[in-house]
Amino acid sequence: MPTTPPSTVRLAVSTVIFALRADRAGGPPALWTPLVRRTREPQLGHWALPGGWLPPNEELETAAARTLRSTTGLAPSYLEQLYTFGGVDRSPGERVVSVVYWALLPNDEAARATIGPNVRWVPADTLPELAFDHADIIAYALWRLRTKVEYSEIAHALLGRTFTLAELREVYEAVLRRQLDPANFRRTMLASGGLQETGEHRAGTPHRPPKLYRYAPAATAPGAREPFRPTERTAS
Amino acid sequence: MPTTPPSTVRLAVSTVIFALRADRAGGPPALWTPLVRRTREPQLGHWALPGGWLPPNEELETAAARTLRSTTGLAPSYLEQLYTFGGVDRSPGERVVSVVYWALLPNDEAARATIGPNVRWVPADTLPELAFDHADIIAYALWRLRTKVEYSEIAHALLGRTFTLAELREVYEAVLRRQLDPANFRRTMLASGGLQETGEHRAGTPHRPPKLYRYAPAATAPGAREPFRPTERTAS
DNA sequence: GCAAAAGTGTTATCTCTACACCCATGG
DNA sequence: CCATGGGTGTAGAGATAACACTTTTGC
């Protein structure tokens, strides 16, 4: 079916948001993501990633954070550019290039996220049918999260400011979908130097109270592999 | 200095290109990259990354390959999206969002790349002053190449179709800027399963003729970490 | 005291690295 | 037969994984 080629390119910014949620109280947490219902054509009524057109005077990352806030009412603990999707046939009738970001929300805050008829949280690995290529995009973001957790210290972004080692391990287990040895996990984490004892303990447990830690990135060792975030020039 | 905000966003595609070149004949190769001289304002006359505006009916990756071909006259052996740079103040007076790709050229072909008054090859780690934020972009692309070489098998893309293990090691050494143990390198490479003997030997050496290999990706083992290239829908 | 999770110790195994050594070829 | 890089063997250091064991709390 030959369509008349679009005359312009429109630029959108979308965000894939991840947070941990327990299916049932006390059960192991899993990754969930919020979707919004489209209120315009094309694909009116379909579920889609939060996003919108890029205002000419707004930074890309700021636009991503804004759509995130308007969707969930929360600020992300982690936000990074994922990929730019620009296939000619992504959207019928017009050429849309989407710069997609991905974000992590802290656990305690995510519980009181905005809910409404046009926002819906779904498990990240069993998605409903989505608009455009958004299912592919979420799958890619999930892959990025899962691979990045293995070599980077981002898991803490899914927790609150302080957490126990067992809670941190639960995050890893939810993301990686496999059990980890508590003893070895503890040693690996402490050896990384990225954790700092708060001196406090989690109260209210039916057993020995665990220590609380906070994330405190180690002083960058010479020659260490820093993530190298591209330097974006912010508006003056 | 307050400037009047631009009313539209323009979308460009640029490409960082890497190839190996020996400084002197027989010497160890190093990474070089081609630049083009700008023939329009802004930044007229400055050296910049090859690129251009995105035509509404052209795929992003196709646009990157096209600018690469028009700059060097060659086809890339590797091409991947790097990052999208969209800072509000990247370009004076207008809002330009650049989807940047990075590419590798095979060694034998790179030798006969196009040269002209408006194309100039420079060593990738000692750049001249560049237009816009292009120096930052190349630095980021270099970082990506150097980190990706450590966990992925892309080094062969800087060589021809067949190569010796010593030649492959030279690529790694040029990219990583450090010497590698030939014995251990050999074993690691052969164990990866990505190399296949051709049965031929490199002739004309003043000593024992080395075996020639070709790149032949191993059958994907179950649970192996595939690179997961995002699925772009190609034009029908 | 008993259950349960926090936290520690120990050992087998695998991987990485350095380097000694033999092999094959041109001159 | 000699120089040179191709190619193999191997032992020590360090990281990883499995699991036994001790500690500390609530009930």
Short mmCIF file of C-alpha atoms (C1' of nucleotides) in Angstrom, two decimals:
data_model
loop_
_atom_site.label_atom_id
_atom_site.label_comp_id
_atom_site.label_asym_id
_atom_site.label_seq_id
_atom_site.Cartn_x
_atom_site.Cartn_y
_atom_site.Cartn_z
CA MET A 1 0.00 0.00 0.00
CA PRO A 2 1.77 3.12 -1.21
CA THR A 3 1.30 6.08 1.08
CA THR A 4 2.19 9.64 0.23
CA PRO A 5 5.52 10.37 1.89
CA PRO A 6 5.37 12.78 4.84
CA SER A 7 6.90 16.19 4.24
CA THR A 8 8.31 16.82 7.69
CA VAL A 9 9.83 14.97 10.61
CA ARG A 10 8.31 15.37 14.07
CA LEU A 11 10.35 14.75 17.20
CA ALA A 12 8.86 13.13 20.28
CA VAL A 13 10.27 12.16 23.68
CA SER A 14 8.98 9.07 25.49
CA THR A 15 9.98 7.37 28.71
CA VAL A 16 9.93 3.77 29.89
CA ILE A 17 9.41 3.76 33.66
CA PHE A 18 10.20 0.86 35.96
CA ALA A 19 9.28 0.34 39.60
CA LEU A 20 9.05 -2.66 41.90
CA ARG A 21 5.67 -3.92 43.06
CA ALA A 22 4.69 -6.99 45.01
CA ASP A 23 1.90 -9.03 43.44
CA ARG A 24 0.51 -9.95 46.84
CA ALA A 25 1.52 -8.51 50.17
CA GLY A 26 4.65 -10.24 51.41
CA GLY A 27 5.34 -11.86 48.08
CA PRO A 28 8.47 -11.26 46.05
CA PRO A 29 8.42 -7.98 44.13
CA ALA A 30 8.47 -7.76 40.35
CA LEU A 31 9.01 -5.04 37.77
CA TRP A 32 6.02 -2.97 36.76
CA THR A 33 5.67 -0.13 34.30
CA PRO A 34 2.99 2.56 33.87
CA LEU A 35 1.19 3.09 30.57
CA VAL A 36 -1.11 5.88 29.41
CA ARG A 37 -4.19 5.66 27.25
CA ARG A 38 -3.93 7.62 24.03
CA THR A 39 -6.45 10.46 23.84
CA ARG A 40 -5.80 11.34 20.19
CA GLU A 41 -5.54 9.69 16.82
CA PRO A 42 -3.70 7.73 15.65
CA GLN A 43 -4.20 4.70 17.88
CA LEU A 44 -6.78 6.49 20.03
CA GLY A 45 -7.64 4.44 23.11
CA HIS A 46 -4.60 2.19 22.87
CA TRP A 47 -2.11 1.93 25.73
CA ALA A 48 1.22 3.61 25.10
CA LEU A 49 4.38 4.95 26.69
CA PRO A 50 4.13 8.33 28.40
CA GLY A 51 5.61 11.04 26.21
CA GLY A 52 4.94 13.98 23.97
CA TRP A 53 6.33 16.33 21.36
CA LEU A 54 9.61 18.01 22.17
CA PRO A 55 9.17 21.73 22.89
CA PRO A 56 11.87 23.69 21.00
CA ASN A 57 13.28 25.24 24.15
CA GLU A 58 13.29 22.21 26.45
CA GLU A 59 16.17 19.80 27.03
CA LEU A 60 15.56 16.19 26.03
CA GLU A 61 16.13 14.83 29.52
CA THR A 62 13.98 17.54 31.07
CA ALA A 63 11.17 16.65 28.71
CA ALA A 64 11.49 13.01 29.75
CA ALA A 65 11.39 13.92 33.44
CA ARG A 66 8.36 16.13 32.86
CA THR A 67 6.30 13.44 31.16
CA LEU A 68 7.32 11.09 33.93
CA ARG A 69 6.13 13.49 36.58
CA SER A 70 2.84 14.14 34.85
CA THR A 71 2.23 10.40 34.52
CA THR A 72 3.20 9.17 37.94
CA GLY A 73 3.45 12.36 39.96
CA LEU A 74 6.92 11.30 41.03
CA ALA A 75 10.53 12.21 40.34
CA PRO A 76 12.84 9.47 39.05
CA SER A 77 15.85 8.24 41.01
CA TYR A 78 17.52 7.31 37.74
CA LEU A 79 17.03 8.62 34.22
CA GLU A 80 19.03 7.75 31.13
CA GLN A 81 18.63 7.93 27.39
CA LEU A 82 17.75 4.53 25.92
CA TYR A 83 17.67 4.77 22.14
CA THR A 84 16.16 6.80 19.34
CA PHE A 85 13.51 5.03 17.32
CA GLY A 86 12.89 6.52 13.91
CA GLY A 87 11.55 3.90 11.52
CA VAL A 88 9.75 5.49 8.58
CA ASP A 89 6.60 3.46 9.18
CA ARG A 90 6.39 3.73 12.97
CA SER A 91 3.37 6.00 12.86
CA PRO A 92 0.83 5.93 10.03
CA GLY A 93 0.82 8.98 7.82
CA GLU A 94 3.53 10.97 9.55
CA ARG A 95 7.23 10.60 10.27
CA VAL A 96 7.85 10.51 13.98
CA VAL A 97 11.29 10.10 15.53
CA SER A 98 11.13 9.26 19.23
CA VAL A 99 14.01 9.84 21.61
CA VAL A 100 13.27 7.31 24.35
CA TYR A 101 14.51 7.53 27.95
CA TRP A 102 14.22 4.95 30.69
CA ALA A 103 13.74 5.64 34.37
CA LEU A 104 13.73 3.92 37.73
CA LEU A 105 11.44 4.93 40.60
CA PRO A 106 12.23 4.39 44.27
CA ASN A 107 10.14 1.69 45.90
CA ASP A 108 8.56 3.63 48.74
CA GLU A 109 7.41 6.46 46.48
CA ALA A 110 6.16 4.26 43.69
CA ALA A 111 3.47 2.91 46.01
CA ARG A 112 1.67 6.24 45.97
CA ALA A 113 1.85 6.87 42.25
CA THR A 114 -0.96 8.59 40.44
CA ILE A 115 -3.76 6.30 39.35
CA GLY A 116 -6.59 7.20 37.03
CA PRO A 117 -8.67 5.89 34.18
CA ASN A 118 -5.95 6.87 31.70
CA VAL A 119 -2.99 5.44 33.62
CA ARG A 120 -2.45 1.74 34.14
CA TRP A 121 0.43 -0.19 35.70
CA VAL A 122 1.30 -3.52 34.10
CA PRO A 123 3.95 -6.20 34.79
CA ALA A 124 6.93 -5.35 32.61
CA ASP A 125 7.32 -8.84 31.15
CA THR A 126 3.69 -9.57 30.34
CA LEU A 127 2.54 -6.54 28.39
CA PRO A 128 -0.88 -5.97 26.83
CA GLU A 129 -1.09 -4.98 23.21
CA LEU A 130 0.49 -1.56 22.83
CA ALA A 131 0.35 1.30 20.35
CA PHE A 132 3.00 1.69 17.65
CA ASP A 133 6.30 -0.10 18.37
CA HIS A 134 6.08 0.57 22.10
CA ALA A 135 6.13 -3.11 23.05
CA ASP A 136 9.50 -3.49 21.31
CA ILE A 137 10.76 -0.39 23.08
CA ILE A 138 9.81 -1.67 26.53
CA ALA A 139 11.41 -5.03 25.76
CA TYR A 140 14.61 -3.26 24.83
CA ALA A 141 14.52 -1.12 27.98
CA LEU A 142 14.03 -4.26 30.06
CA TRP A 143 17.03 -5.85 28.40
CA ARG A 144 19.11 -2.76 29.13
CA LEU A 145 18.06 -2.74 32.78
CA ARG A 146 18.86 -6.44 33.16
CA THR A 147 22.28 -6.21 31.55
CA LYS A 148 23.19 -2.95 33.26
CA VAL A 149 22.34 -4.29 36.71
CA GLU A 150 25.06 -6.87 36.25
CA TYR A 151 27.93 -4.44 35.86
CA SER A 152 26.62 -1.19 37.30
CA GLU A 153 25.23 -0.09 40.63
CA ILE A 154 21.76 1.10 39.72
CA ALA A 155 19.66 -1.39 41.69
CA HIS A 156 19.58 0.88 44.72
CA ALA A 157 17.59 3.38 42.62
CA LEU A 158 14.60 1.03 42.94
CA LEU A 159 14.74 1.30 46.74
CA GLY A 160 14.49 4.16 49.18
CA ARG A 161 17.35 6.17 50.59
CA THR A 162 18.28 3.45 53.07
CA PHE A 163 17.83 -0.30 52.68
CA THR A 164 18.98 -3.63 54.02
CA LEU A 165 21.16 -6.04 52.08
CA ALA A 166 18.24 -8.45 51.87
CA GLU A 167 16.09 -5.76 50.27
CA LEU A 168 18.85 -4.93 47.82
CA ARG A 169 19.18 -8.62 47.01
CA GLU A 170 15.43 -8.82 46.37
CA VAL A 171 15.83 -6.08 43.78
CA TYR A 172 18.56 -7.99 41.99
CA GLU A 173 16.50 -11.17 42.13
CA ALA A 174 13.44 -9.43 40.73
CA VAL A 175 15.40 -7.85 37.89
CA LEU A 176 17.54 -10.88 37.06
CA ARG A 177 14.76 -13.38 37.72
CA ARG A 178 16.95 -15.79 39.62
CA GLN A 179 17.87 -16.53 43.22
CA LEU A 180 21.16 -15.23 44.60
CA ASP A 181 23.21 -16.63 47.46
CA PRO A 182 22.71 -14.22 50.41
CA ALA A 183 26.19 -14.81 51.81
CA ASN A 184 28.04 -14.22 48.55
CA PHE A 185 25.79 -11.34 47.61
CA ARG A 186 26.60 -9.58 50.85
CA ARG A 187 30.33 -9.94 50.33
CA THR A 188 30.23 -8.82 46.71
CA MET A 189 28.23 -5.72 47.55
CA LEU A 190 30.34 -4.71 50.54
CA ALA A 191 33.54 -5.32 48.58
CA SER A 192 32.37 -3.00 45.81
CA GLY A 193 32.71 -0.11 48.22
CA GLY A 194 29.50 1.49 47.07
CA LEU A 195 27.62 0.92 50.32
CA GLN A 196 27.87 2.78 53.60
CA GLU A 197 26.47 1.71 56.95
CA THR A 198 23.99 4.13 58.45
CA GLY A 199 24.49 2.74 61.96
CA GLU A 200 20.76 2.08 62.15
CA HIS A 201 18.83 -1.16 61.94
CA ARG A 202 15.53 -2.05 60.36
CA ALA A 203 13.04 -2.50 63.24
CA GLY A 204 9.95 -4.63 63.40
CA THR A 205 11.32 -7.83 61.97
CA PRO A 206 10.40 -11.15 63.59
CA HIS A 207 14.10 -11.98 63.88
CA ARG A 208 17.54 -10.41 64.08
CA PRO A 209 17.33 -6.75 62.96
CA PRO A 210 19.41 -6.17 59.83
CA LYS A 211 21.72 -3.20 59.32
CA LEU A 212 20.59 -0.34 57.12
CA TYR A 213 22.87 0.93 54.37
CA ARG A 214 22.85 3.89 52.05
CA TYR A 215 24.33 4.15 48.60
CA ALA A 216 27.63 6.07 48.59
CA PRO A 217 29.62 5.69 45.39
CA ALA A 218 33.26 4.88 45.98
CA ALA A 219 35.87 7.49 45.25
CA THR A 220 36.64 6.86 41.61
CA ALA A 221 39.70 4.68 41.49
CA PRO A 222 42.24 5.70 38.85
CA GLY A 223 41.57 3.78 35.68
CA ALA A 224 38.15 2.67 36.82
CA ARG A 225 35.45 2.30 34.20
CA GLU A 226 33.22 5.26 34.66
CA PRO A 227 29.89 5.16 32.85
CA PHE A 228 30.80 8.25 30.79
CA ARG A 229 27.54 10.09 30.48
CA PRO A 230 27.64 12.24 27.37
CA THR A 231 28.07 15.88 28.21
CA GLU A 232 24.90 17.72 27.37
CA ARG A 233 25.11 21.44 27.39
CA THR A 234 22.35 22.78 29.58
CA ALA A 235 20.54 25.95 28.69
CA SER A 236 22.23 29.04 30.06
CA MET B 1 22.73 36.63 26.80
CA PRO B 2 19.06 36.01 26.12
CA THR B 3 18.36 34.73 22.63
CA THR B 4 14.94 34.46 21.07
CA PRO B 5 13.84 30.85 21.46
CA PRO B 6 13.69 28.84 18.22
CA SER B 7 10.23 27.95 17.06
CA THR B 8 10.98 24.54 15.56
CA VAL B 9 13.24 21.56 16.10
CA ARG B 10 15.40 20.32 13.23
CA LEU B 11 16.62 16.74 13.12
CA ALA B 12 20.09 15.84 11.85
CA VAL B 13 21.99 12.57 11.48
CA SER B 14 25.77 12.47 11.94
CA THR B 15 28.28 9.66 11.95
CA VAL B 16 31.57 9.10 13.76
CA ILE B 17 33.78 6.93 11.56
CA PHE B 18 36.79 4.95 12.74
CA ALA B 19 39.47 3.18 10.75
CA LEU B 20 42.98 1.95 11.46
CA ARG B 21 45.95 3.72 9.93
CA ALA B 22 49.66 3.26 10.44
CA ASP B 23 51.52 6.49 11.16
CA ARG B 24 54.56 5.23 9.29
CA ALA B 25 54.81 2.13 7.13
CA GLY B 26 55.43 -0.88 9.35
CA GLY B 27 54.57 1.00 12.50
CA PRO B 28 51.72 0.06 14.83
CA PRO B 29 48.32 1.21 13.58
CA ALA B 30 46.17 3.75 15.39
CA LEU B 31 42.57 4.95 15.16
CA TRP B 32 41.80 7.71 12.70
CA THR B 33 38.57 9.46 11.86
CA PRO B 34 37.50 11.57 8.86
CA LEU B 35 36.17 15.10 9.25
CA VAL B 36 34.49 17.40 6.74
CA ARG B 37 34.82 21.13 6.37
CA ARG B 38 31.56 23.00 6.83
CA THR B 39 30.45 24.81 3.69
CA ARG B 40 27.61 26.76 5.32
CA GLU B 41 26.93 28.93 8.31
CA PRO B 42 26.99 28.50 11.21
CA GLN B 43 30.60 27.55 11.84
CA LEU B 44 31.51 27.88 8.17
CA GLY B 45 34.99 26.56 7.51
CA HIS B 46 35.24 24.60 10.76
CA TRP B 47 35.88 20.88 10.76
CA ALA B 48 32.89 18.75 11.72
CA LEU B 49 31.39 15.30 11.68
CA PRO B 50 29.92 14.12 8.38
CA GLY B 51 26.15 14.34 8.46
CA GLY B 52 23.10 16.20 7.28
CA TRP B 53 19.39 16.80 7.78
CA LEU B 54 17.18 13.74 7.96
CA PRO B 55 15.02 13.37 4.84
CA PRO B 56 11.43 12.55 5.93
CA ASN B 57 11.34 9.30 4.00
CA GLU B 58 14.78 7.92 4.84
CA GLU B 59 15.62 5.54 7.70
CA LEU B 60 18.01 6.86 10.34
CA GLU B 61 20.60 4.16 9.76
CA THR B 62 20.33 4.53 6.00
CA ALA B 63 20.97 8.24 6.33
CA ALA B 64 24.05 7.52 8.43
CA ALA B 65 25.35 5.03 5.85
CA ARG B 66 24.71 7.52 3.07
CA THR B 67 26.70 10.33 4.68
CA LEU B 68 29.43 7.82 5.38
CA ARG B 69 29.56 6.76 1.75
CA SER B 70 29.58 10.31 0.46
CA THR B 71 32.43 11.18 2.84
CA THR B 72 34.69 8.22 2.42
CA GLY B 73 33.30 6.50 -0.65
CA LEU B 74 33.16 3.29 1.37
CA ALA B 75 30.62 1.03 3.00
CA PRO B 76 30.95 0.39 6.74
CA SER B 77 31.61 -3.07 8.16
CA TYR B 78 29.86 -2.00 11.34
CA LEU B 79 27.26 0.68 12.01
CA GLU B 80 25.40 1.35 15.23
CA GLN B 81 23.49 4.17 16.83
CA LEU B 82 25.58 6.00 19.42
CA TYR B 83 23.45 8.61 21.16
CA THR B 84 21.13 11.48 20.44
CA PHE B 85 22.50 14.91 21.29
CA GLY B 86 19.87 17.56 21.72
CA GLY B 87 21.12 20.31 24.00
CA VAL B 88 19.17 23.52 23.52
CA ASP B 89 22.31 25.57 22.91
CA ARG B 90 24.21 23.15 20.67
CA SER B 91 23.77 25.30 17.60
CA PRO B 92 23.44 29.08 17.76
CA GLY B 93 20.03 30.43 16.84
CA GLU B 94 18.32 27.14 16.05
CA ARG B 95 17.38 23.97 17.87
CA VAL B 96 19.14 20.99 16.33
CA VAL B 97 18.77 17.46 17.62
CA SER B 98 21.42 15.11 16.18
CA VAL B 99 21.01 11.35 16.10
CA VAL B 100 24.62 10.19 15.98
CA TYR B 101 25.83 6.85 14.63
CA TRP B 102 29.29 5.35 14.81
CA ALA B 103 30.93 3.16 12.20
CA LEU B 104 33.96 0.99 11.63
CA LEU B 105 35.70 0.64 8.27
CA PRO B 106 37.67 -2.42 7.19
CA ASN B 107 41.39 -1.84 7.06
CA ASP B 108 42.13 -2.72 3.44
CA GLU B 109 39.35 -0.49 2.12
CA ALA B 110 40.07 2.47 4.36
CA ALA B 111 43.42 2.92 2.62
CA ARG B 112 41.68 4.07 -0.55
CA ALA B 113 39.21 6.46 1.03
CA THR B 114 38.19 9.63 -0.68
CA ILE B 115 40.49 12.58 -0.09
CA GLY B 116 39.82 16.15 -0.99
CA PRO B 117 40.17 19.71 0.25
CA ASN B 118 37.02 19.33 2.34
CA VAL B 119 37.83 15.94 3.86
CA ARG B 120 40.58 15.42 6.38
CA TRP B 121 41.60 12.37 8.40
CA VAL B 122 42.83 12.98 11.94
CA PRO B 123 44.02 10.74 14.79
CA ALA B 124 40.99 9.99 16.93
CA ASP B 125 42.60 10.90 20.24
CA THR B 126 44.28 14.15 19.22
CA LEU B 127 41.52 16.15 17.57
CA PRO B 128 41.75 19.67 16.18
CA GLU B 129 39.20 22.22 17.28
CA LEU B 130 35.80 21.12 16.02
CA ALA B 131 32.46 22.73 15.27
CA PHE B 132 29.62 22.60 17.81
CA ASP B 133 29.91 19.80 20.39
CA HIS B 134 31.47 17.39 17.90
CA ALA B 135 34.66 16.93 19.92
CA ASP B 136 32.57 15.65 22.85
CA ILE B 137 30.70 13.35 20.51
CA ILE B 138 33.85 11.78 19.10
CA ALA B 139 35.23 11.34 22.61
CA TYR B 140 32.06 9.51 23.58
CA ALA B 141 32.19 7.33 20.47
CA LEU B 142 35.80 6.45 21.26
CA TRP B 143 34.81 5.49 24.77
CA ARG B 144 32.03 3.28 23.39
CA LEU B 145 34.39 1.58 20.97
CA ARG B 146 36.96 0.96 23.69
CA THR B 147 34.48 -0.47 26.17
CA LYS B 148 32.60 -2.49 23.58
CA VAL B 149 35.76 -4.11 22.26
CA GLU B 150 36.24 -5.65 25.70
CA TYR B 151 33.02 -7.62 25.76
CA SER B 152 31.95 -7.83 22.14
CA GLU B 153 33.49 -9.15 18.95
CA ILE B 154 33.63 -6.06 16.79
CA ALA B 155 37.39 -5.71 16.36
CA HIS B 156 37.34 -7.86 13.22
CA ALA B 157 35.27 -5.13 11.55
CA LEU B 158 38.45 -3.04 11.40
CA LEU B 159 40.20 -5.73 9.36
CA GLY B 160 39.49 -7.41 6.04
CA ARG B 161 37.52 -10.58 5.50
CA THR B 162 40.44 -12.78 6.57
CA PHE B 163 43.17 -11.97 9.06
CA THR B 164 45.81 -13.52 11.26
CA LEU B 165 45.61 -13.62 15.02
CA ALA B 166 48.53 -11.20 15.22
CA GLU B 167 46.65 -8.72 13.06
CA LEU B 168 43.56 -9.08 15.21
CA ARG B 169 45.69 -8.55 18.28
CA GLU B 170 47.12 -5.38 16.76
CA VAL B 171 43.57 -4.06 16.42
CA TYR B 172 42.86 -4.71 20.07
CA GLU B 173 46.15 -3.11 21.06
CA ALA B 174 45.45 -0.02 18.96
CA VAL B 175 41.96 0.37 20.38
CA LEU B 176 42.82 -0.42 23.99
CA ARG B 177 46.19 1.31 23.86
CA ARG B 178 48.01 -1.42 25.69
CA GLN B 179 50.06 -4.51 24.85
CA LEU B 180 48.40 -7.91 25.04
CA ASP B 181 50.03 -11.26 25.66
CA PRO B 182 50.04 -13.08 22.28
CA ALA B 183 49.69 -16.51 23.87
CA ASN B 184 46.73 -15.65 26.07
CA PHE B 185 45.12 -13.57 23.35
CA ARG B 186 45.19 -16.51 20.99
CA ARG B 187 43.56 -18.83 23.47
CA THR B 188 40.88 -16.36 24.48
CA MET B 189 39.94 -15.67 20.87
CA LEU B 190 39.86 -19.30 19.80
CA ALA B 191 37.89 -20.27 22.90
CA SER B 192 35.24 -17.66 22.10
CA GLY B 193 34.23 -19.75 19.11
CA GLY B 194 33.84 -16.72 16.88
CA LEU B 195 36.80 -17.53 14.65
CA GLN B 196 37.03 -20.08 11.87
CA GLU B 197 40.19 -21.28 10.15
CA THR B 198 40.26 -20.66 6.43
CA GLY B 199 42.90 -23.35 5.85
CA GLU B 200 45.11 -20.73 4.23
CA HIS B 201 48.22 -19.01 5.50
CA ARG B 202 49.48 -15.47 5.15
CA ALA B 203 52.39 -15.62 2.66
CA GLY B 204 55.40 -13.37 2.37
CA THR B 205 56.39 -13.23 6.01
CA PRO B 206 60.08 -13.54 6.91
CA HIS B 207 59.25 -16.35 9.31
CA ARG B 208 56.67 -19.03 10.01
CA PRO B 209 53.52 -18.33 7.96
CA PRO B 210 50.55 -17.69 10.25
CA LYS B 211 47.10 -19.19 9.76
CA LEU B 212 44.34 -17.04 8.32
CA TYR B 213 40.96 -16.86 10.06
CA ARG B 214 37.59 -15.44 9.23
CA TYR B 215 34.94 -14.18 11.58
CA ALA B 216 32.13 -16.70 12.02
CA PRO B 217 29.86 -15.96 14.96
CA ALA B 218 29.22 -18.97 17.13
CA ALA B 219 25.79 -20.54 17.15
CA THR B 220 24.02 -18.60 19.87
CA ALA B 221 24.32 -20.63 23.01
CA PRO B 222 21.16 -20.78 25.11
CA GLY B 223 21.24 -17.98 27.66
CA ALA B 224 24.10 -16.20 25.95
CA ARG B 225 24.14 -12.43 26.10
CA GLU B 226 23.11 -11.29 22.68
CA PRO B 227 23.63 -7.63 21.85
CA PHE B 228 19.87 -7.12 21.32
CA ARG B 229 19.73 -4.63 18.51
CA PRO B 230 16.48 -2.72 18.71
CA THR B 231 14.07 -3.83 16.03
CA GLU B 232 13.62 -1.01 13.57
CA ARG B 233 10.80 -1.38 11.15
CA THR B 234 12.17 -0.92 7.68
CA ALA B 235 10.19 0.86 5.02
CA SER B 236 7.90 -1.47 3.11
"C1'" DG C 1 14.25 -22.56 73.74
"C1'" DC C 2 12.88 -22.42 68.94
"C1'" DA C 3 12.35 -20.54 64.37
"C1'" DA C 4 14.17 -17.56 61.06
"C1'" DA C 5 16.89 -14.51 58.98
"C1'" DA C 6 21.50 -11.97 59.72
"C1'" DG C 7 26.00 -12.53 59.18
"C1'" DT C 8 30.87 -15.30 58.98
"C1'" DG C 9 34.15 -19.00 57.51
"C1'" DT C 10 35.98 -22.41 54.47
"C1'" DT C 11 36.91 -24.94 50.49
"C1'" DA C 12 36.59 -26.52 45.60
"C1'" DT C 13 36.52 -24.74 41.13
"C1'" DC C 14 37.08 -21.80 37.49
"C1'" DT C 15 39.38 -17.79 35.21
"C1'" DC C 16 43.11 -14.75 34.38
"C1'" DT C 17 47.99 -13.73 33.81
"C1'" DA C 18 52.74 -14.20 33.38
"C1'" DC C 19 56.22 -16.49 31.32
"C1'" DA C 20 58.96 -20.64 29.90
"C1'" DC C 21 59.36 -23.24 26.03
"C1'" DC C 22 59.00 -25.61 21.40
"C1'" DC C 23 57.89 -25.13 16.17
"C1'" DA C 24 58.30 -23.68 11.36
"C1'" DT C 25 59.94 -20.82 8.02
"C1'" DG C 26 63.05 -17.33 5.19
"C1'" DG C 27 67.31 -15.89 4.64
"C1'" DC D 1 71.86 -22.65 11.59
"C1'" DC D 2 70.08 -18.48 13.24
"C1'" DA D 3 66.66 -14.93 14.00
"C1'" DT D 4 61.77 -14.20 14.39
"C1'" DG D 5 57.33 -14.51 15.15
"C1'" DG D 6 53.80 -18.60 15.43
"C1'" DG D 7 52.03 -21.57 18.59
"C1'" DT D 8 51.69 -24.73 23.25
"C1'" DG D 9 52.27 -25.82 28.31
"C1'" DT D 10 51.86 -24.73 32.96
"C1'" DA D 11 51.94 -22.85 37.59
"C1'" DG D 12 50.46 -19.08 40.76
"C1'" DA D 13 47.06 -15.43 41.92
"C1'" DG D 14 42.65 -14.03 42.24
"C1'" DA D 15 37.65 -14.28 41.59
"C1'" DT D 16 33.39 -17.16 41.96
"C1'" DA D 17 30.13 -20.41 43.87
"C1'" DA D 18 28.44 -23.70 47.14
"C1'" DC D 19 27.37 -24.55 51.62
"C1'" DA D 20 28.37 -25.40 56.65
"C1'" DC D 21 28.12 -22.79 60.59
"C1'" DT D 22 27.49 -19.10 64.28
"C1'" DT D 23 24.77 -14.93 65.92
"C1'" DT D 24 20.80 -12.28 67.28
"C1'" DT D 25 16.41 -11.20 67.63
"C1'" DG D 26 10.78 -12.03 68.36
"C1'" DC D 27 7.68 -14.95 70.13
#
